Amino acid sequence: MAAKYASEWNCVSLTPQAYGHKRDVMARACEATDRDPNEIEHSMMMFHAVGPPELVQAGGRFAQGMFGRPGQSLDDFLTEFGSMGRLVGGADQVVDSLGKLAEAGVAEVQFQHFLFDRDDVPEFLARDVAPQVADLAIGSHT
């Protein structure tokens, strides 16, 4: 039904490869209903542990409480967390990851922010990431 009626498709924390596969499935579903798949906006909500090292650790500890396994070290958790499509790291890593998602066809990324008592993650994103990704080109990927 989404292929026929959706104006936007939002997925959650996928690697560019997993997203690409799902994007292609959506495109085939659109074609089966005689709809141009480029009419549907593509966005992704991302869980993350980003910023300078102290913020990565703080975000990682929070996320580990939600997604981690008992006894897992924070470093092991962050490695696994990142391999599952979540954003982990400083500005260079985030910009690189966002670039790969843009190449795969994601037009918008929403950061799922959980450290509500802190403003340093949104400030980091606005200061150190947004200016570097503002001009990412999103083309047709179907």
PDB file of C-alpha atoms in Angstrom:
ATOM      1  CA  MET A   1       0.000   0.000   0.000  1.00  0.00           C
ATOM      2  CA  ALA A   2       2.865   2.393   0.741  1.00  0.00           C
ATOM      3  CA  ALA A   3       3.998   2.212  -2.863  1.00  0.00           C
ATOM      4  CA  LYS A   4       0.601   3.391  -4.014  1.00  0.00           C
ATOM      5  CA  TYR A   5      -0.213   6.084  -1.427  1.00  0.00           C
ATOM      6  CA  ALA A   6       2.880   7.195   0.513  1.00  0.00           C
ATOM      7  CA  SER A   7       4.330  10.665   0.147  1.00  0.00           C
ATOM      8  CA  GLU A   8       7.316   9.788   2.365  1.00  0.00           C
ATOM      9  CA  TRP A   9       9.058   6.607   3.424  1.00  0.00           C
ATOM     10  CA  ASN A  10      10.936   6.722   6.730  1.00  0.00           C
ATOM     11  CA  CYS A  11      13.085   3.856   7.914  1.00  0.00           C
ATOM     12  CA  VAL A  12      15.164   3.439  11.054  1.00  0.00           C
ATOM     13  CA  SER A  13      18.955   3.108  11.360  1.00  0.00           C
ATOM     14  CA  LEU A  14      19.880   1.068   8.311  1.00  0.00           C
ATOM     15  CA  THR A  15      23.269   0.627   6.716  1.00  0.00           C
ATOM     16  CA  PRO A  16      23.477   2.105   3.205  1.00  0.00           C
ATOM     17  CA  GLN A  17      23.470  -1.464   1.822  1.00  0.00           C
ATOM     18  CA  ALA A  18      20.337  -2.506   3.735  1.00  0.00           C
ATOM     19  CA  TYR A  19      18.655   0.753   2.828  1.00  0.00           C
ATOM     20  CA  GLY A  20      19.558   0.257  -0.849  1.00  0.00           C
ATOM     21  CA  HIS A  21      17.931  -3.169  -0.853  1.00  0.00           C
ATOM     22  CA  LYS A  22      14.734  -1.821   0.754  1.00  0.00           C
ATOM     23  CA  ARG A  23      14.749   1.171  -1.623  1.00  0.00           C
ATOM     24  CA  ASP A  24      14.882  -1.213  -4.583  1.00  0.00           C
ATOM     25  CA  VAL A  25      11.991  -3.268  -3.179  1.00  0.00           C
ATOM     26  CA  MET A  26       9.967  -0.063  -2.807  1.00  0.00           C
ATOM     27  CA  ALA A  27      10.815   0.952  -6.378  1.00  0.00           C
ATOM     28  CA  ARG A  28       9.606  -2.389  -7.740  1.00  0.00           C
ATOM     29  CA  ALA A  29       6.385  -2.076  -5.718  1.00  0.00           C
ATOM     30  CA  CYS A  30       5.866   1.424  -7.140  1.00  0.00           C
ATOM     31  CA  GLU A  31       6.433   0.211 -10.675  1.00  0.00           C
ATOM     32  CA  ALA A  32       3.880  -2.573 -10.110  1.00  0.00           C
ATOM     33  CA  THR A  33       1.275   0.104  -9.291  1.00  0.00           C
ATOM     34  CA  ASP A  34       2.335   2.378 -12.169  1.00  0.00           C
ATOM     35  CA  ARG A  35       3.778   4.977  -9.831  1.00  0.00           C
ATOM     36  CA  ASP A  36       7.040   6.849 -10.215  1.00  0.00           C
ATOM     37  CA  PRO A  37       9.134   5.842  -7.162  1.00  0.00           C
ATOM     38  CA  ASN A  38      10.800   9.269  -7.227  1.00  0.00           C
ATOM     39  CA  GLU A  39       7.514  10.797  -6.017  1.00  0.00           C
ATOM     40  CA  ILE A  40       8.186   9.358  -2.555  1.00  0.00           C
ATOM     41  CA  GLU A  41      10.544  11.272  -0.244  1.00  0.00           C
ATOM     42  CA  HIS A  42      13.088   9.102   1.571  1.00  0.00           C
ATOM     43  CA  SER A  43      14.106   9.784   5.163  1.00  0.00           C
ATOM     44  CA  MET A  44      15.751   7.867   7.977  1.00  0.00           C
ATOM     45  CA  MET A  45      15.621   8.177  11.743  1.00  0.00           C
ATOM     46  CA  MET A  46      19.033   7.375  13.235  1.00  0.00           C
ATOM     47  CA  PHE A  47      20.011   6.166  16.647  1.00  0.00           C
ATOM     48  CA  HIS A  48      23.497   7.429  17.405  1.00  0.00           C
ATOM     49  CA  ALA A  49      26.445   8.041  19.684  1.00  0.00           C
ATOM     50  CA  VAL A  50      28.120  11.061  18.083  1.00  0.00           C
ATOM     51  CA  GLY A  51      30.314  13.995  18.956  1.00  0.00           C
ATOM     52  CA  PRO A  52      33.668  14.406  20.618  1.00  0.00           C
ATOM     53  CA  PRO A  53      34.860  11.272  22.473  1.00  0.00           C
ATOM     54  CA  GLU A  54      33.128  12.196  25.750  1.00  0.00           C
ATOM     55  CA  LEU A  55      29.782  12.567  23.943  1.00  0.00           C
ATOM     56  CA  VAL A  56      30.260   9.337  22.007  1.00  0.00           C
ATOM     57  CA  GLN A  57      30.815   7.563  25.322  1.00  0.00           C
ATOM     58  CA  ALA A  58      27.809   9.251  26.985  1.00  0.00           C
ATOM     59  CA  GLY A  59      25.534   8.473  24.051  1.00  0.00           C
ATOM     60  CA  GLY A  60      26.986   5.001  23.820  1.00  0.00           C
ATOM     61  CA  ARG A  61      26.285   4.290  27.482  1.00  0.00           C
ATOM     62  CA  PHE A  62      22.697   5.448  27.074  1.00  0.00           C
ATOM     63  CA  ALA A  63      22.184   3.391  23.900  1.00  0.00           C
ATOM     64  CA  GLN A  64      23.882   0.403  25.514  1.00  0.00           C
ATOM     65  CA  GLY A  65      21.215   0.492  28.205  1.00  0.00           C
ATOM     66  CA  MET A  66      18.579   0.152  25.477  1.00  0.00           C
ATOM     67  CA  PHE A  67      20.271  -2.129  22.959  1.00  0.00           C
ATOM     68  CA  GLY A  68      23.320  -3.713  24.621  1.00  0.00           C
ATOM     69  CA  ARG A  69      23.879  -7.190  25.980  1.00  0.00           C
ATOM     70  CA  PRO A  70      24.744  -7.886  29.632  1.00  0.00           C
ATOM     71  CA  GLY A  71      28.491  -7.855  30.210  1.00  0.00           C
ATOM     72  CA  GLN A  72      29.305  -6.266  26.861  1.00  0.00           C
ATOM     73  CA  SER A  73      32.054  -3.653  26.984  1.00  0.00           C
ATOM     74  CA  LEU A  74      31.217  -0.153  25.756  1.00  0.00           C
ATOM     75  CA  ASP A  75      33.823  -0.414  22.984  1.00  0.00           C
ATOM     76  CA  ASP A  76      32.386  -3.715  21.755  1.00  0.00           C
ATOM     77  CA  PHE A  77      28.885  -2.302  21.957  1.00  0.00           C
ATOM     78  CA  LEU A  78      29.818   0.814  19.941  1.00  0.00           C
ATOM     79  CA  THR A  79      31.454  -1.319  17.248  1.00  0.00           C
ATOM     80  CA  GLU A  80      28.366  -3.506  16.986  1.00  0.00           C
ATOM     81  CA  PHE A  81      26.026  -0.503  17.226  1.00  0.00           C
ATOM     82  CA  GLY A  82      27.780   1.168  14.284  1.00  0.00           C
ATOM     83  CA  SER A  83      27.844  -1.995  12.178  1.00  0.00           C
ATOM     84  CA  MET A  84      24.056  -2.200  12.498  1.00  0.00           C
ATOM     85  CA  GLY A  85      23.538   1.163  10.798  1.00  0.00           C
ATOM     86  CA  ARG A  86      23.645   3.460  13.795  1.00  0.00           C
ATOM     87  CA  LEU A  87      25.886   6.526  13.617  1.00  0.00           C
ATOM     88  CA  VAL A  88      28.936   6.398  15.862  1.00  0.00           C
ATOM     89  CA  GLY A  89      31.871   8.787  16.041  1.00  0.00           C
ATOM     90  CA  GLY A  90      33.021  12.330  15.533  1.00  0.00           C
ATOM     91  CA  ALA A  91      32.294  14.792  12.760  1.00  0.00           C
ATOM     92  CA  ASP A  92      34.399  13.011  10.122  1.00  0.00           C
ATOM     93  CA  GLN A  93      32.665   9.679  10.722  1.00  0.00           C
ATOM     94  CA  VAL A  94      29.195  11.251  10.786  1.00  0.00           C
ATOM     95  CA  VAL A  95      29.792  13.253   7.603  1.00  0.00           C
ATOM     96  CA  ASP A  96      31.139  10.145   5.844  1.00  0.00           C
ATOM     97  CA  SER A  97      28.139   8.063   6.955  1.00  0.00           C
ATOM     98  CA  LEU A  98      25.648  10.736   5.905  1.00  0.00           C
ATOM     99  CA  GLY A  99      27.371  10.980   2.523  1.00  0.00           C
ATOM    100  CA  LYS A 100      26.983   7.241   1.978  1.00  0.00           C
ATOM    101  CA  LEU A 101      23.320   7.416   2.951  1.00  0.00           C
ATOM    102  CA  ALA A 102      22.795  10.323   0.540  1.00  0.00           C
ATOM    103  CA  GLU A 103      24.466   8.313  -2.233  1.00  0.00           C
ATOM    104  CA  ALA A 104      22.024   5.490  -1.482  1.00  0.00           C
ATOM    105  CA  GLY A 105      19.070   7.901  -1.823  1.00  0.00           C
ATOM    106  CA  VAL A 106      18.255   9.113   1.694  1.00  0.00           C
ATOM    107  CA  ALA A 107      17.188  12.763   1.452  1.00  0.00           C
ATOM    108  CA  GLU A 108      16.771  13.507   5.162  1.00  0.00           C
ATOM    109  CA  VAL A 109      18.186  12.087   8.381  1.00  0.00           C
ATOM    110  CA  GLN A 110      16.582  12.686  11.761  1.00  0.00           C
ATOM    111  CA  PHE A 111      18.821  12.111  14.765  1.00  0.00           C
ATOM    112  CA  GLN A 112      17.010  10.356  17.618  1.00  0.00           C
ATOM    113  CA  HIS A 113      18.334  12.338  20.560  1.00  0.00           C
ATOM    114  CA  PHE A 114      17.937  10.791  24.037  1.00  0.00           C
ATOM    115  CA  LEU A 115      20.259  12.873  26.221  1.00  0.00           C
ATOM    116  CA  PHE A 116      17.500  15.371  26.990  1.00  0.00           C
ATOM    117  CA  ASP A 117      19.398  17.122  29.755  1.00  0.00           C
ATOM    118  CA  ARG A 118      22.247  18.003  27.376  1.00  0.00           C
ATOM    119  CA  ASP A 119      22.400  20.392  24.463  1.00  0.00           C
ATOM    120  CA  ASP A 120      25.909  19.485  23.347  1.00  0.00           C
ATOM    121  CA  VAL A 121      24.847  16.812  20.822  1.00  0.00           C
ATOM    122  CA  PRO A 122      22.480  19.119  18.888  1.00  0.00           C
ATOM    123  CA  GLU A 123      25.116  21.844  19.140  1.00  0.00           C
ATOM    124  CA  PHE A 124      27.767  19.448  17.779  1.00  0.00           C
ATOM    125  CA  LEU A 125      25.505  18.475  14.876  1.00  0.00           C
ATOM    126  CA  ALA A 126      24.672  22.097  14.058  1.00  0.00           C
ATOM    127  CA  ARG A 127      28.242  23.345  14.378  1.00  0.00           C
ATOM    128  CA  ASP A 128      30.411  20.473  13.125  1.00  0.00           C
ATOM    129  CA  VAL A 129      28.213  18.357  10.843  1.00  0.00           C
ATOM    130  CA  ALA A 130      25.385  20.369   9.263  1.00  0.00           C
ATOM    131  CA  PRO A 131      27.639  22.824   7.380  1.00  0.00           C
ATOM    132  CA  GLN A 132      29.532  19.912   5.814  1.00  0.00           C
ATOM    133  CA  VAL A 133      26.449  18.023   4.614  1.00  0.00           C
ATOM    134  CA  ALA A 134      24.122  20.877   3.678  1.00  0.00           C
ATOM    135  CA  ASP A 135      24.828  20.484  -0.032  1.00  0.00           C
ATOM    136  CA  LEU A 136      24.698  16.712  -0.379  1.00  0.00           C
ATOM    137  CA  ALA A 137      23.136  15.946  -3.715  1.00  0.00           C
ATOM    138  CA  ILE A 138      20.228  13.549  -3.704  1.00  0.00           C
ATOM    139  CA  GLY A 139      19.569  12.071  -7.111  1.00  0.00           C
ATOM    140  CA  SER A 140      17.365   9.384  -8.556  1.00  0.00           C
ATOM    141  CA  HIS A 141      18.392   5.962  -7.297  1.00  0.00           C
ATOM    142  CA  THR A 142      15.682   3.756  -8.712  1.00  0.00           C
TER     143      THR A 142
END
